[in-house]
PDB file of C-alpha atoms in Angstrom:
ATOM      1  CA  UNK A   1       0.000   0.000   0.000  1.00  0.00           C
ATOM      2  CA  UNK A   2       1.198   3.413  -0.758  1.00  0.00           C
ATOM      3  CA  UNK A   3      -0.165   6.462   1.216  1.00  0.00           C
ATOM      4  CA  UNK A   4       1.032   9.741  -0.624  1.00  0.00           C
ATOM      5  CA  UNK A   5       0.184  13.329   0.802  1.00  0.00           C
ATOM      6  CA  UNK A   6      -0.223  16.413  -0.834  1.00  0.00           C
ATOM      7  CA  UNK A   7       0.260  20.122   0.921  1.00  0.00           C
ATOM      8  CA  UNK A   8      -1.992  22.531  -0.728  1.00  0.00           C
ATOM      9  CA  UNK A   9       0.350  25.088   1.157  1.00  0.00           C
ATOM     10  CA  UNK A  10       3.389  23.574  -0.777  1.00  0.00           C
ATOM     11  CA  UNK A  11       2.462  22.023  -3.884  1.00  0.00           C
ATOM     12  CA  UNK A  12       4.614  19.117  -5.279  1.00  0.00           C
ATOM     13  CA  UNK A  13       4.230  16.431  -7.879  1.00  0.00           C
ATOM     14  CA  UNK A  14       3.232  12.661  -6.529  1.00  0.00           C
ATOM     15  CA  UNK A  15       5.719   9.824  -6.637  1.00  0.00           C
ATOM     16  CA  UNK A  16       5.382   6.403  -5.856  1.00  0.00           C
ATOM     17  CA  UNK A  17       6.389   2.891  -8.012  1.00  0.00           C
ATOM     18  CA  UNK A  18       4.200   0.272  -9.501  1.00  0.00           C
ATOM     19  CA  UNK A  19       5.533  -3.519 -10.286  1.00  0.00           C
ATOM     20  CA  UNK A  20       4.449  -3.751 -14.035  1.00  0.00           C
ATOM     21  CA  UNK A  21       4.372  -7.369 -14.329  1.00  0.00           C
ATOM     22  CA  UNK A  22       6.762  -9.957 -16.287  1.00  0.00           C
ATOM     23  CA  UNK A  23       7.046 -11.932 -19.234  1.00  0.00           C
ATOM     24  CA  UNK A  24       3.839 -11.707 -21.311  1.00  0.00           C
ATOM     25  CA  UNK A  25       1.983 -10.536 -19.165  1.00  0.00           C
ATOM     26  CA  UNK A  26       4.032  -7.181 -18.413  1.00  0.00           C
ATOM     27  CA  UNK A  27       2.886  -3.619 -18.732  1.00  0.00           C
ATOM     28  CA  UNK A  28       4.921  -0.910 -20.204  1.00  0.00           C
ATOM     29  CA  UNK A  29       2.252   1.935 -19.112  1.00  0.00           C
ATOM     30  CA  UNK A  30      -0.435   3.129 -16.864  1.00  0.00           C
ATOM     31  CA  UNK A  31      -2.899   4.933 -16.993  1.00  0.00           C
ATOM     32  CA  UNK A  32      -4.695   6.853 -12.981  1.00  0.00           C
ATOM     33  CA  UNK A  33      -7.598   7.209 -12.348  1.00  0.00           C
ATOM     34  CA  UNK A  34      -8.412   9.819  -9.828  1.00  0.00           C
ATOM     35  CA  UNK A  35     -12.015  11.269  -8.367  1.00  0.00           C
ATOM     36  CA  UNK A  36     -13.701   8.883 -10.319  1.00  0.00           C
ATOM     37  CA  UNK A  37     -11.887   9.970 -13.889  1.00  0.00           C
ATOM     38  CA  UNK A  38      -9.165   8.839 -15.715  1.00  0.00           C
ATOM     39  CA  UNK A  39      -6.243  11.678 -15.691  1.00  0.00           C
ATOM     40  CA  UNK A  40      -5.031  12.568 -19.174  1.00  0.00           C
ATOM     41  CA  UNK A  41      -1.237  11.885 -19.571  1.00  0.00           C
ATOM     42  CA  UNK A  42      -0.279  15.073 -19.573  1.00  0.00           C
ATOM     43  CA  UNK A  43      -0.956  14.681 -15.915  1.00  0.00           C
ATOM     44  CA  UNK A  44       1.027  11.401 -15.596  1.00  0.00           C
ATOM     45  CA  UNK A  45       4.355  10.055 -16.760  1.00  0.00           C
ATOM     46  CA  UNK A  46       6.094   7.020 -16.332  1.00  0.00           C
ATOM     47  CA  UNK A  47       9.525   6.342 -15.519  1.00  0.00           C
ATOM     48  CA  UNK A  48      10.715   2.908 -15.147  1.00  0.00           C
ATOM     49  CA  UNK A  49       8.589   1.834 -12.226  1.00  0.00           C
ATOM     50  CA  UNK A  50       8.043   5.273 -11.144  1.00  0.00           C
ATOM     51  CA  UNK A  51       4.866   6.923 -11.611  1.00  0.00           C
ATOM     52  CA  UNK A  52       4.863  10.891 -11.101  1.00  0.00           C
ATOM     53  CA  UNK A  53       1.211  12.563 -10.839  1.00  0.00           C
ATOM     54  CA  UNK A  54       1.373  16.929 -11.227  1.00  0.00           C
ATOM     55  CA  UNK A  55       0.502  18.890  -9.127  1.00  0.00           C
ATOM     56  CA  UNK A  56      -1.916  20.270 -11.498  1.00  0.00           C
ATOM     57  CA  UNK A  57      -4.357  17.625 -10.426  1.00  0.00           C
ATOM     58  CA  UNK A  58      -4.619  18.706  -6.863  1.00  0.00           C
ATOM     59  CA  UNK A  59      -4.898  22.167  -6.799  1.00  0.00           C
ATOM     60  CA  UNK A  60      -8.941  22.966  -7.283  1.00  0.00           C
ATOM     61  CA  UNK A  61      -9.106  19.618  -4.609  1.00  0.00           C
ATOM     62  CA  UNK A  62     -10.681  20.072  -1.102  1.00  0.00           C
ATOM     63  CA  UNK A  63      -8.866  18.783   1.813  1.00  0.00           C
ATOM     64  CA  UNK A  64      -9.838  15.132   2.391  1.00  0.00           C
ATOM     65  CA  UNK A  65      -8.708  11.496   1.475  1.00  0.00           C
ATOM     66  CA  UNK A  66      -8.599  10.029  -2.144  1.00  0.00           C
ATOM     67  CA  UNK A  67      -7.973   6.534  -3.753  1.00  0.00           C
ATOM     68  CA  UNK A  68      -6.200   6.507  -6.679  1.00  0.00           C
ATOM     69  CA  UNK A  69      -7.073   3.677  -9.213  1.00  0.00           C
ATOM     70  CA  UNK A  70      -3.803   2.548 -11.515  1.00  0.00           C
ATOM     71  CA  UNK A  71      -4.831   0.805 -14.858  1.00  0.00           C
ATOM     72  CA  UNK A  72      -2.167  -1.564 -16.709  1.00  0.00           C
ATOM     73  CA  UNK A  73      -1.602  -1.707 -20.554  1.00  0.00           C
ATOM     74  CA  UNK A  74      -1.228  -5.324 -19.871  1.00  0.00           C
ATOM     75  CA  UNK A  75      -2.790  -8.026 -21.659  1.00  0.00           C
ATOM     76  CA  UNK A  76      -5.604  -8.404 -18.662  1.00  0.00           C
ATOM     77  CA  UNK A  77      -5.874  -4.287 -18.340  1.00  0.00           C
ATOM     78  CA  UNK A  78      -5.086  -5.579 -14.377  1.00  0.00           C
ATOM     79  CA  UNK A  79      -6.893  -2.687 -12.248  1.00  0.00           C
ATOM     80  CA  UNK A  80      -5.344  -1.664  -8.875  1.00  0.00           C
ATOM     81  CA  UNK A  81      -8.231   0.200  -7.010  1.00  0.00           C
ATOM     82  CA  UNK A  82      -7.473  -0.276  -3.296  1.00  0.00           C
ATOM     83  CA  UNK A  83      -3.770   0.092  -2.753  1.00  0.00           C
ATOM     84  CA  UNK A  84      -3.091   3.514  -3.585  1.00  0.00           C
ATOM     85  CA  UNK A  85      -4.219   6.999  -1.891  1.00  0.00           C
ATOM     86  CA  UNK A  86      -3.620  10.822  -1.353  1.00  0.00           C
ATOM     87  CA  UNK A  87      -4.608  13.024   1.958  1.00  0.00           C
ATOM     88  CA  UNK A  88      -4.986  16.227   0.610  1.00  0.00           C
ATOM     89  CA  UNK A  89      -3.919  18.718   3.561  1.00  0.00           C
ATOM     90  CA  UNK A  90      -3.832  22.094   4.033  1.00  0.00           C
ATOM     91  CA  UNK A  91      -0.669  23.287   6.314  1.00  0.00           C
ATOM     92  CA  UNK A  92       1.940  25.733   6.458  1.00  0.00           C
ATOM     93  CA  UNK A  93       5.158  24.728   7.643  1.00  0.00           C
ATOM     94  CA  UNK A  94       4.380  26.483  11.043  1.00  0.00           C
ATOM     95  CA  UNK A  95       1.590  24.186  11.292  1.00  0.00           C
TER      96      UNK A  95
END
């Protein structure tokens, strides 16, 4: 399980890694799904394992917990729903 936060009061881009599989069954891209739509890939790249979200999805966001859906290009389009989320906070660092 990955549990990412983002700072309204400090706005950075998402990381976290994904295991795309092996042999025929391996992905070579995702695609995120996030408050119920998918996020168009100028939102999302892909980086070996890595998967980097902008902050540009965040921003209009209210303060609150999301899940964050990752689809595979895989042969089985394997769906990860449950294992990935974001607590949107507001704080300064004084906070």
């Amino acid at each position: 399980e990955v549990n990412l936060t983002y700072n309204l009061q400090e706005p950075e881009d998402l990381q976290f890694e994904v295991d795309l599989g092996s042999g025929d069954t391996k992905a070579n891209n995702v695609a995120i799904v996030f408050n119920s739509e998918i996020l168009d890939n100028k939102y999302v790249s892909l980086d070996g394992n890595k998967v980097t979200i902008s902050k540009d999805v965040f921003k209009e966001v209210g303060i609150g917990k999301y899940g964050i859906g990752v689809v595979f290009n895989d042969t089985y389009y394997t769906t990860v729903s449950d294992k990935v989320s974001v607590q949107v906070v507001n704080q300064s660092k004084e906070d």
